[in-house]
Tab-separated table of C-alpha atoms and ligand atoms in Angstrom:
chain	number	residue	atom	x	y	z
L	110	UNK	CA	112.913	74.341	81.438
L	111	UNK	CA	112.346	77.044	83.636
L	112	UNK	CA	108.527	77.124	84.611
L	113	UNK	CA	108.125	81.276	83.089
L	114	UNK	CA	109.654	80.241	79.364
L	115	UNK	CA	106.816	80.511	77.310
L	116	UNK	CA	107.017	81.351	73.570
L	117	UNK	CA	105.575	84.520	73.299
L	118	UNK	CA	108.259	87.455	71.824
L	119	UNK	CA	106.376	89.807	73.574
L	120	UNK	CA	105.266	89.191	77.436
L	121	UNK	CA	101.496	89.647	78.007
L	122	UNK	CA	100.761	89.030	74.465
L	123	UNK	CA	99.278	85.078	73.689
L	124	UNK	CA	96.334	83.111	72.266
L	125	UNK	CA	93.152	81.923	73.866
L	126	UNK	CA	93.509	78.916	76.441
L	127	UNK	CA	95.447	75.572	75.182
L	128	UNK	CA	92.534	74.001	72.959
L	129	UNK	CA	90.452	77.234	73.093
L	130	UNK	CA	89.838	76.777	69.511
L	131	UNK	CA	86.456	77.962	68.641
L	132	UNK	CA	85.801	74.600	67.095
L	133	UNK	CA	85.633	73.373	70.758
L	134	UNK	CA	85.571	76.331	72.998
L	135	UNK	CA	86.157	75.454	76.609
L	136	UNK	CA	83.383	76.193	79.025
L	137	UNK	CA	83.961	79.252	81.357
L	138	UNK	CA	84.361	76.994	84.170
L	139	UNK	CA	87.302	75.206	82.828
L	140	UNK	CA	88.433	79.298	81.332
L	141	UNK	CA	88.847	79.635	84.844
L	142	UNK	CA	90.345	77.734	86.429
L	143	UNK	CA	92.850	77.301	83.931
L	144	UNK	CA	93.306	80.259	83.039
L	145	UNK	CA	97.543	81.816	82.688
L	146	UNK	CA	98.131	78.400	83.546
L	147	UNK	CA	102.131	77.537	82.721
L	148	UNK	CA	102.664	74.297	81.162
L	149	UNK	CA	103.311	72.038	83.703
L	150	UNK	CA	106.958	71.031	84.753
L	151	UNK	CA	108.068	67.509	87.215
L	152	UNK	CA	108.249	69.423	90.946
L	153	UNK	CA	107.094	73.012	89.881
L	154	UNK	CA	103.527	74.392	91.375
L	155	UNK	CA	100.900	74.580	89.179
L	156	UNK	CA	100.850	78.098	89.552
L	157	UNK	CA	103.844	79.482	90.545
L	158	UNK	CA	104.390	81.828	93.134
L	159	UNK	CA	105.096	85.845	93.283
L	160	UNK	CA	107.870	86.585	91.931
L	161	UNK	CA	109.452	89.540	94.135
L	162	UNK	CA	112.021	91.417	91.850
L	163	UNK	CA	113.161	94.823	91.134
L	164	UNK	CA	115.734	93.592	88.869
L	165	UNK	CA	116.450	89.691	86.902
L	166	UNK	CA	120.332	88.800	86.520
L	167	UNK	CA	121.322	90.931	83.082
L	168	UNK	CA	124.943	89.644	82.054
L	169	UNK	CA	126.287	91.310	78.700
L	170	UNK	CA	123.379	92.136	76.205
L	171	UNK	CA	120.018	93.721	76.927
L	172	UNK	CA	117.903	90.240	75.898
L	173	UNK	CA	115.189	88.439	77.074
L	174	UNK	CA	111.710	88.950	78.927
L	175	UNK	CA	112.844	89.819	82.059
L	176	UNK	CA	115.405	92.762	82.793
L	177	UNK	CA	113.725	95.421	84.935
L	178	UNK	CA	110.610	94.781	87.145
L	179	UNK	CA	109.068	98.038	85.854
L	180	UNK	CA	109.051	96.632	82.634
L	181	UNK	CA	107.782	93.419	83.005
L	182	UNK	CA	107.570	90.580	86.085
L	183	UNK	CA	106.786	87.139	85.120
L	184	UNK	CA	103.666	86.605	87.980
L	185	UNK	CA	102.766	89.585	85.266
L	186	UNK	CA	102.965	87.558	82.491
L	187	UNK	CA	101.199	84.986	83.766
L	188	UNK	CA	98.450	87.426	85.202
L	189	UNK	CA	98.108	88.871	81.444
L	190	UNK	CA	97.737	85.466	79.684
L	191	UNK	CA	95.085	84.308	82.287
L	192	UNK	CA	92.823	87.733	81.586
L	193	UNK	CA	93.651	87.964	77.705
L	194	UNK	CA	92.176	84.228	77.917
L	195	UNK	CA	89.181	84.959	79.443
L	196	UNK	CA	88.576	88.254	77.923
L	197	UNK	CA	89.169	86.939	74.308
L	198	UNK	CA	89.273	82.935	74.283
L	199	UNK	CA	91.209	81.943	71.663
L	200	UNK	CA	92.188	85.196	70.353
L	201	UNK	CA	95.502	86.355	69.894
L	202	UNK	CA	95.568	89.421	72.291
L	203	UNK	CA	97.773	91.427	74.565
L	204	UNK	CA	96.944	91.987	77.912
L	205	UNK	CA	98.973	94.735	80.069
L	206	UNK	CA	98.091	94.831	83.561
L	207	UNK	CA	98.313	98.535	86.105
L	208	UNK	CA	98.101	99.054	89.944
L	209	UNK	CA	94.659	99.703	89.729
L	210	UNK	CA	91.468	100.293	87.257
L	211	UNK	CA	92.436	104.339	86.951
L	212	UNK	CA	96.235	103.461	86.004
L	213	UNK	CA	94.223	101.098	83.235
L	214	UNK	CA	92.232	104.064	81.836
L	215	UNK	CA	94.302	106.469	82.211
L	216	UNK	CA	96.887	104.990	80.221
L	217	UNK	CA	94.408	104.452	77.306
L	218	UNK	CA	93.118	107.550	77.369
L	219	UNK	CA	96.567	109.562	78.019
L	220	UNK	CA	98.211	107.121	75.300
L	221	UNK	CA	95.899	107.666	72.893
L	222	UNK	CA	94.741	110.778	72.677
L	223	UNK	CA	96.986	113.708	71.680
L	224	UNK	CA	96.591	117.331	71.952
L	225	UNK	CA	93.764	118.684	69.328
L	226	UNK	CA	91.643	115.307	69.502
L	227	UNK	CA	88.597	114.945	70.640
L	228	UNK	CA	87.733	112.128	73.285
L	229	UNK	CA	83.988	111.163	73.999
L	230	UNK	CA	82.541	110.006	77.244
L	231	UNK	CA	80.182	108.959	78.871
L	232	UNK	CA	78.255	111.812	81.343
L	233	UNK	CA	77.378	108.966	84.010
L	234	UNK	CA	80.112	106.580	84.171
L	235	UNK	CA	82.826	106.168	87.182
L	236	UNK	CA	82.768	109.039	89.282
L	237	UNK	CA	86.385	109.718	88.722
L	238	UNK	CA	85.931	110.057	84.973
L	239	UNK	CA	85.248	114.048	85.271
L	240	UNK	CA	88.531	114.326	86.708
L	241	UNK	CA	90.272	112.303	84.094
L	242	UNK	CA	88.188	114.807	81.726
L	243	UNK	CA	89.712	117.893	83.758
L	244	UNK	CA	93.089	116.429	82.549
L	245	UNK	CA	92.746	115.540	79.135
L	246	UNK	CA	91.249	118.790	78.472
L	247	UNK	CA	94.569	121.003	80.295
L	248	UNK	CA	96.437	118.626	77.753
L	249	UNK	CA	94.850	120.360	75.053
L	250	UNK	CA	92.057	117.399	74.081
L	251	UNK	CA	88.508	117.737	73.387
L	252	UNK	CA	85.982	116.446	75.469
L	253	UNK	CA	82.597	115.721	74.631
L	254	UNK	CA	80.423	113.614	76.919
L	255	UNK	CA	76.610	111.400	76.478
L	256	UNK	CA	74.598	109.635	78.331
L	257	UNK	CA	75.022	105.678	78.039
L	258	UNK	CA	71.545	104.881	77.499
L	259	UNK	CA	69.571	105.151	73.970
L	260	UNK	CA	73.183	104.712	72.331
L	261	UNK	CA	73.377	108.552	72.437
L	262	UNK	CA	77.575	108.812	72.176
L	263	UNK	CA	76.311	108.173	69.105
L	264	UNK	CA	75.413	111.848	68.471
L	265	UNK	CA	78.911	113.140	69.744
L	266	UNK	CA	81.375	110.922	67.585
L	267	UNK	CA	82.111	112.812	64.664
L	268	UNK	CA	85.443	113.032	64.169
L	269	UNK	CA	86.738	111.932	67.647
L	270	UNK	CA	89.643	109.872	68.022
L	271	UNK	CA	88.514	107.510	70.634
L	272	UNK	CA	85.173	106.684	71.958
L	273	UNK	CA	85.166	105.393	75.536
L	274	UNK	CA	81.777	103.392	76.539
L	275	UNK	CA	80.935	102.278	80.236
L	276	UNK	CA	78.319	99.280	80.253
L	277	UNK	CA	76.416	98.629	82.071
L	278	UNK	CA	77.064	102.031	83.370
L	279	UNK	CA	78.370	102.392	87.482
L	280	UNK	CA	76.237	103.497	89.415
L	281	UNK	CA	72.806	103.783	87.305
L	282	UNK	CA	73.515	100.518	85.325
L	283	UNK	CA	72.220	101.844	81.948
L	284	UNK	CA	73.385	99.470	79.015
L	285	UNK	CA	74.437	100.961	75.362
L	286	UNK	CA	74.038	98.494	72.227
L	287	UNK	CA	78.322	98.175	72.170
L	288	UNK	CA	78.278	96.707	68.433
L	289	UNK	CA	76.374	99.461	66.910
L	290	UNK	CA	78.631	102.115	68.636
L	291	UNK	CA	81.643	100.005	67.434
L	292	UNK	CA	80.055	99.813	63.679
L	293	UNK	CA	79.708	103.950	63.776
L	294	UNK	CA	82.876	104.848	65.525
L	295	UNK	CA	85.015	102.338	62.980
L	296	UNK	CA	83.236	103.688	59.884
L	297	UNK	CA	84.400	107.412	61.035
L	298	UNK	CA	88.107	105.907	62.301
L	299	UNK	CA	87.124	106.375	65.831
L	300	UNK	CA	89.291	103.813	68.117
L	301	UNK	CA	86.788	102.376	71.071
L	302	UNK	CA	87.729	101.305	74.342
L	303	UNK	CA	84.640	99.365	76.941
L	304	UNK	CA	84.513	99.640	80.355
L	305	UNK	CA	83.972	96.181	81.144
L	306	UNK	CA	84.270	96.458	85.420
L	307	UNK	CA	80.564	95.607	86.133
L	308	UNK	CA	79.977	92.492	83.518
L	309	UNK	CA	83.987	90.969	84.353
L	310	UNK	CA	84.869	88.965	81.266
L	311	UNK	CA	82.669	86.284	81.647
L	312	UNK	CA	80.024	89.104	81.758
L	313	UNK	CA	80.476	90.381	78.689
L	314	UNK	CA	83.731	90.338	75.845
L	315	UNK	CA	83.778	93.604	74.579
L	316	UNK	CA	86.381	92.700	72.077
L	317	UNK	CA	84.062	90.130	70.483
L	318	UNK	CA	81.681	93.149	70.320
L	319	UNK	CA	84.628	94.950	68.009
L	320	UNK	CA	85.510	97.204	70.498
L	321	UNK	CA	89.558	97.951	70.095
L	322	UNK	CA	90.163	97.658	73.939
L	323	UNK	CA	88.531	95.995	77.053
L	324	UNK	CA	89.501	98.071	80.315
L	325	UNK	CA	88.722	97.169	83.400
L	326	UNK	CA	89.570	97.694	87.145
L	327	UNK	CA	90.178	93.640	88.585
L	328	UNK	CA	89.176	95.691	92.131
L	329	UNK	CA	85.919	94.462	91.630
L	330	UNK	CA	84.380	91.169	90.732
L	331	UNK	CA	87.367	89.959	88.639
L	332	UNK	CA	89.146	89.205	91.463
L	333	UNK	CA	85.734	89.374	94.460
L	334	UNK	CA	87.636	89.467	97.507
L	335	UNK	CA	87.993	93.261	98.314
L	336	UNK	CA	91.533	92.891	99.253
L	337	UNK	CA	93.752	94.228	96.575
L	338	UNK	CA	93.123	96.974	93.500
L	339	UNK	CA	94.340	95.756	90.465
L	340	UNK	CA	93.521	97.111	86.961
L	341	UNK	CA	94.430	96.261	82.993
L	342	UNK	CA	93.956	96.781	79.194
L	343	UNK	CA	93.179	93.685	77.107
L	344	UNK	CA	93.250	94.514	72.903
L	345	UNK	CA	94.038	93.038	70.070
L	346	UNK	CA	96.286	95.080	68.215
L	347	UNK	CA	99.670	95.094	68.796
L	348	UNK	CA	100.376	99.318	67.950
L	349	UNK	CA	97.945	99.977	70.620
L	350	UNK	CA	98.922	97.688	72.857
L	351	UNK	CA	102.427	98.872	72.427
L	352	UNK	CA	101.506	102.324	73.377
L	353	UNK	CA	99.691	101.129	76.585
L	354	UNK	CA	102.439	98.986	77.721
L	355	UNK	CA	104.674	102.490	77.058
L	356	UNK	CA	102.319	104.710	79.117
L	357	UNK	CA	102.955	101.767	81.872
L	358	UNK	CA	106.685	102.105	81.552
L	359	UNK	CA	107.132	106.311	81.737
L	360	UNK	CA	104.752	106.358	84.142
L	361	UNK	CA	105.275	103.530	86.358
L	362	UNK	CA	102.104	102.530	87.445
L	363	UNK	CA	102.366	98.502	88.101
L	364	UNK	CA	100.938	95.933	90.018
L	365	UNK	CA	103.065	94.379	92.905
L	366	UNK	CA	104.139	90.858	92.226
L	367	UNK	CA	102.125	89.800	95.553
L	368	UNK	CA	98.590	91.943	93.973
L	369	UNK	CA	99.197	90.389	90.672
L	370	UNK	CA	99.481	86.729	92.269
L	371	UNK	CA	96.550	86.851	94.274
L	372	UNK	CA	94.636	88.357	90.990
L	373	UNK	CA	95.566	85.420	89.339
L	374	UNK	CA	94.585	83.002	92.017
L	375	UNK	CA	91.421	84.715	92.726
L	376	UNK	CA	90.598	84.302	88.690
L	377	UNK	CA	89.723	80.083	89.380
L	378	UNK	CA	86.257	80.898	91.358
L	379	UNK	CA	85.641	83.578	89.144
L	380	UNK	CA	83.017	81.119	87.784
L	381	UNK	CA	82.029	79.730	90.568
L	382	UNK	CA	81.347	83.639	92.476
L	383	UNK	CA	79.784	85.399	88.955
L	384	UNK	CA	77.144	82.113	89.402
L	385	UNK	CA	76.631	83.224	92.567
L	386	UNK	CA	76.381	86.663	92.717
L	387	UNK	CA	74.541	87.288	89.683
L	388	UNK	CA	71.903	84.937	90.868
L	389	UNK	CA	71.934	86.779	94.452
L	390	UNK	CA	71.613	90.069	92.598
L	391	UNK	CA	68.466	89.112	90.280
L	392	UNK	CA	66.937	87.652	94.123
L	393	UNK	CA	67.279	90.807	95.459
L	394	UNK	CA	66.202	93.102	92.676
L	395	UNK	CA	62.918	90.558	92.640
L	396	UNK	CA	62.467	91.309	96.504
L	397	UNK	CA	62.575	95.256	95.867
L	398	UNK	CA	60.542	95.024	92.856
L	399	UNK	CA	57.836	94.458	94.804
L	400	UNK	CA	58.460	97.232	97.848
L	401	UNK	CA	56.180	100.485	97.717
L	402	UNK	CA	59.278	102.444	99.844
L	403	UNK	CA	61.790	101.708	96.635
L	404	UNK	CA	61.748	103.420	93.421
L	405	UNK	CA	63.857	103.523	90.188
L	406	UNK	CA	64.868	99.977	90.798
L	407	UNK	CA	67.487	99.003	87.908
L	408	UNK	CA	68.752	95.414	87.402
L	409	UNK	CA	69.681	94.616	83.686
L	410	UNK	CA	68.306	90.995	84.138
L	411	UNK	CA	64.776	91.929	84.935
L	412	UNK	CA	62.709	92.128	82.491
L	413	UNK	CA	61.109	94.903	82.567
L	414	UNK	CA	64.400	96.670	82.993
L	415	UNK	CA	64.842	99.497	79.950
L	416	UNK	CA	68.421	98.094	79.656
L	417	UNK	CA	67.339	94.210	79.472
L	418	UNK	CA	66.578	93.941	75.233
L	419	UNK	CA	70.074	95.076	74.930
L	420	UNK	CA	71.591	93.958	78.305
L	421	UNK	CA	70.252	89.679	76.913
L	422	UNK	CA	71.763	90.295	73.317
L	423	UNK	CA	75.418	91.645	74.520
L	424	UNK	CA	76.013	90.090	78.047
L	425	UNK	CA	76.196	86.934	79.135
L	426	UNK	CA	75.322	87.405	82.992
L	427	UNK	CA	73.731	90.826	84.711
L	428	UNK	CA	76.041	91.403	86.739
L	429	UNK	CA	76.187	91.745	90.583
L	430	UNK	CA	75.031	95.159	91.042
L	431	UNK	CA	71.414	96.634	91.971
L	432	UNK	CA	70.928	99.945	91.978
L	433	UNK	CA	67.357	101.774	93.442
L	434	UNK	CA	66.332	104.412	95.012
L	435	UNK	CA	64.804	104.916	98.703
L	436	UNK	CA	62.531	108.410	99.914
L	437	UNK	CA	64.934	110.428	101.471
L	438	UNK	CA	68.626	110.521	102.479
L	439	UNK	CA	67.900	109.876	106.106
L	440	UNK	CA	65.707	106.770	105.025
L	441	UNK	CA	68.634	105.682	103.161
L	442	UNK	CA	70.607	106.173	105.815
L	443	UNK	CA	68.377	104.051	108.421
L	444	UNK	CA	68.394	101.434	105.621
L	445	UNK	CA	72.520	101.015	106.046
L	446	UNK	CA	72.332	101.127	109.386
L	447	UNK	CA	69.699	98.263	109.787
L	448	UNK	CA	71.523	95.654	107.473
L	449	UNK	CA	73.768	93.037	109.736
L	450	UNK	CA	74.968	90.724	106.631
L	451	UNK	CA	75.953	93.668	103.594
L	452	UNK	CA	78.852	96.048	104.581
L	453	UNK	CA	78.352	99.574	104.285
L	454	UNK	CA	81.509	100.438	101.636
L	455	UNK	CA	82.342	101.868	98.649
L	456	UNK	CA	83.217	99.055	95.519
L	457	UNK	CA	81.379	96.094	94.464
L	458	UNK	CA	81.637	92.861	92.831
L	459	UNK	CA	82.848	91.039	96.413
L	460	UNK	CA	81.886	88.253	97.465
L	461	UNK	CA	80.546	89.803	100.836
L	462	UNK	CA	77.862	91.975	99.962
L	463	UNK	CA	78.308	95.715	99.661
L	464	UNK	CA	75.932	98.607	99.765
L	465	UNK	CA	76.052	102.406	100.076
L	466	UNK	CA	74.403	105.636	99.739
L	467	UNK	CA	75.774	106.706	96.546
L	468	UNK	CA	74.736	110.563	97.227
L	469	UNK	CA	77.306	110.570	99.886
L	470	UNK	CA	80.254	111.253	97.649
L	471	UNK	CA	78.860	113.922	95.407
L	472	UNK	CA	80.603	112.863	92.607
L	473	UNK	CA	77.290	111.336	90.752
L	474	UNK	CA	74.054	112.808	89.313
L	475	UNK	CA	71.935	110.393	91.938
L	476	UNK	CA	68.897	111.361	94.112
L	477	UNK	CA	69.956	111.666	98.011
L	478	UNK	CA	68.079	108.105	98.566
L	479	UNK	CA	69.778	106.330	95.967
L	480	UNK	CA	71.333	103.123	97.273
L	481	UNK	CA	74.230	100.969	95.081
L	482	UNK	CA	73.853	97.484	96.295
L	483	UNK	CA	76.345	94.754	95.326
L	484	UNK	CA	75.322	91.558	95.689
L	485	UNK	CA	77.911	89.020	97.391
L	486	UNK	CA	77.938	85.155	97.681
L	487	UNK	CA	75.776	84.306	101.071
L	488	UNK	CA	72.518	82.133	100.476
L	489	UNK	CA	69.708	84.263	98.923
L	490	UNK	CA	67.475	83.483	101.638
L	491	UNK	CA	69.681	85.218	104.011
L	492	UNK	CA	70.677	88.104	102.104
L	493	UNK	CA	66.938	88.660	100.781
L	494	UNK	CA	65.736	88.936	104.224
L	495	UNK	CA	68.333	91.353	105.636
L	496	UNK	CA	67.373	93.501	103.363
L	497	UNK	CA	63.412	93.323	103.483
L	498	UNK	CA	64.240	93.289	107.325
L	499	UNK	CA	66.419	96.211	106.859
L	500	UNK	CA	63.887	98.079	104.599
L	501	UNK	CA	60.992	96.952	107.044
L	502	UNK	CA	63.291	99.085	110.121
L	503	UNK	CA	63.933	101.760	107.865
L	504	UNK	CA	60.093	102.593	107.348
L	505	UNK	CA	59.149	102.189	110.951
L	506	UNK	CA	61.544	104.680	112.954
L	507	UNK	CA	58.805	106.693	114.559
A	729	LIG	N1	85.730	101.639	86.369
A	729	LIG	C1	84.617	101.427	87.081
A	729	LIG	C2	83.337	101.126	86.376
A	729	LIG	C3	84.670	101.489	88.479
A	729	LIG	O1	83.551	101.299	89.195
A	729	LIG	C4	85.900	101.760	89.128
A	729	LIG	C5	86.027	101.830	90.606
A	729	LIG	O2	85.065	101.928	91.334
A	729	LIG	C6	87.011	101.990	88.337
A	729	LIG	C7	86.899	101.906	86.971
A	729	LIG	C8	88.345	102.344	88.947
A	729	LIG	O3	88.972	101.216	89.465
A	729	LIG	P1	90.093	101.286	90.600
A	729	LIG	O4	89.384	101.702	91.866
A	729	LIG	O5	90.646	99.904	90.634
A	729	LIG	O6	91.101	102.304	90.185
């Protein structure tokens, strides 16, 4: 048998993990490392390497998975059964994976959405989201836009043909209720597509929350290691899904074989870093909670956090990302400049911390100070006291 035959008509498309019943769910642990995993065959690697190839060997009909490497690669396939499995455990899903988180929602939105719909977002998601809105709009689609918190998309559905929700929101990490935006969006036949980039599926499963599709860019802490961008669409319907993986094919935007490999290789820790980082992120948000030089602190997992009620019923882990605010822009800037252990870059979700002053790029609604931290996987100890030590040289510069 060669080790890529799997039974699935339609690559990209399969259910849950082997025994991912929900009788007797596997634990997110084993999710992981398992995950994609091909059955195993005497001699082959457990998971097999990229598969470099522009074109498969085509004799006589037009048949089987594998004909064109725009269409479809099998480190793909692979790639797609590992995140459909962790993004919907024994669901039967289809998972189409794109060069990078923007090819992802772009090709939902693009595929979607025709001229004369409307299309509702949120006003403080990813910064590249107003020019995605730019586009749909010179395509002749409405645009309406709401803030994430308070659920108030809510107000803007009627009528739309897709609702897109980002939560918890990048950078201000405000958290919408997902199921009761599902609920009113399906009861007016509005299709609904999560952002789930901060949470990573063992995070949260928007699909479990009804949502149609679960988008995400694997940049981040899906894969943790800062080294490749990777993005992809995870849903449950095959019409949709057949759309997406049509957007891919006109317009071309895939994953290399060697991106999509180390994806999937990066996926086993994906336990073992979320563990990590989430806990690293709730160590630091405790150390700034208590710092008179930081303001607007938000962390979903504190509790006093507007966006934990919501944050505890829908996720299952915080997330790695801190977000608060410091005086001024040039405190903020001392700040970066005093931290030795978190890199000052744009991203998150590695697993060497990450900060930066968000104001820099102009694309957000942020105050000058505002600092996005990502927390990586060092010991707390150390990380906690670069960053009081950092904070401590930022206040003392006279
Ligand atoms: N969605 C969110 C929430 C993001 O933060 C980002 C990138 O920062 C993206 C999507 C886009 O992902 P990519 O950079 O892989 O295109």
């Amino acid at each position: 048998m060669n080790t890529y035959d799997h039974e699935q008509a339609t690559p990209g498309r399969a259910t849950g993990a082997p025994g991912a019943t929900p009788a007797h769910r596997l634990g997110d642990s084993t999710l992981a490392v398992r995950a994609g995993l091909p059955e195993p065959v005497k001699n082959e690697p457990t998971l097999p390497g990229p598969v470099f190839a522009a074109h498969f060997h085509l004799p006589g009909d037009v048949e089987g998975p594998y004909t064109y490497g725009r269409d479809t690669n099998p480190t793909w396939t692979l790639l797609e059964r590992a995140v459909g499995e962790l993004e919907a455990p024994g669901q039967e899903v289809d998972t189409v994976v794109f060069a990078s988180g923007m090819a992802a929602i772009s090709a939902v939105l693009l595929s979607q959405a025709h001229t004369g719909d409307t299309v509702v977002l949120p006003d403080d998601g990813y910064q590249a989201l107003p020019l995605l809105r730019d586009q749909l709009e010179a395509y002749g689609i409405h645009v309406r836009t709401a803030p994430t918190a308070g659920e108030a998309q809510l107000a803007a559905l009627d009528g739309a043909r897709l609702l897109w929700i980002e939560t918890p929101s990048n950078p201000g990490l405000d958290v919408c209720d997902v199921r009761c935006l599902v609920d009113a969006a399906h009861a007016g036949g509005t299709l609904v597509a999560v952002d789930n980039t901060l949470a990573t599926p063992l995070g949260q499963r928007p699909l479990e929350l009804g949502a149609d599709f679960s988008v995400a860019s694997g940049t981040k802490g899906l894969t943790g290691h800062g080294d490749l961008l990777l993005g992809y669409v995870v849903c449950r319907d095959r019409q949709l899904a057949a759309r997406v993986r049509q957007w891919r094919k006109i317009v071309g935007a895939i994953p290399g074989p060697m991106e999509a490999w180390l994806a999937h290789r990066s996926l086993s820790t994906l336990r073992l870093r979320v563990e990590r980082q989430w806990a690293n992120a709730l160590s630091v948000a405790e150390a700034l909670a208590g710092r008179p030089d930081v303001s607007g602190l938000r962390y979903p997992g504190l509790p006093a956090d507007p966006a934990h009620t919501t944050a505890t019923r829908q996720m299952r882990g915080y997330g790695s990302v801190v977000s608060f605010t410091l005086p001024d822009r040039a405190h903020a800037e001392r700040f970066m400049t005093a931290l030795h252990l978190v890199e000052d870059a744009t991203s998150f979700g590695g697993v060497r911390s990450t900060a930066e002053r968000r104001g820099r790029w102009g694309g957000d609604a942020v105050p000058e100070g505002f600092i996005r931290f990502s927390a990586g996987a060092e010991d707390a100890e150390d990380l906690v006291a670069d960053v009081l030590r950092a904070l401590d040289r930022a206040g003392h510069h006279h």
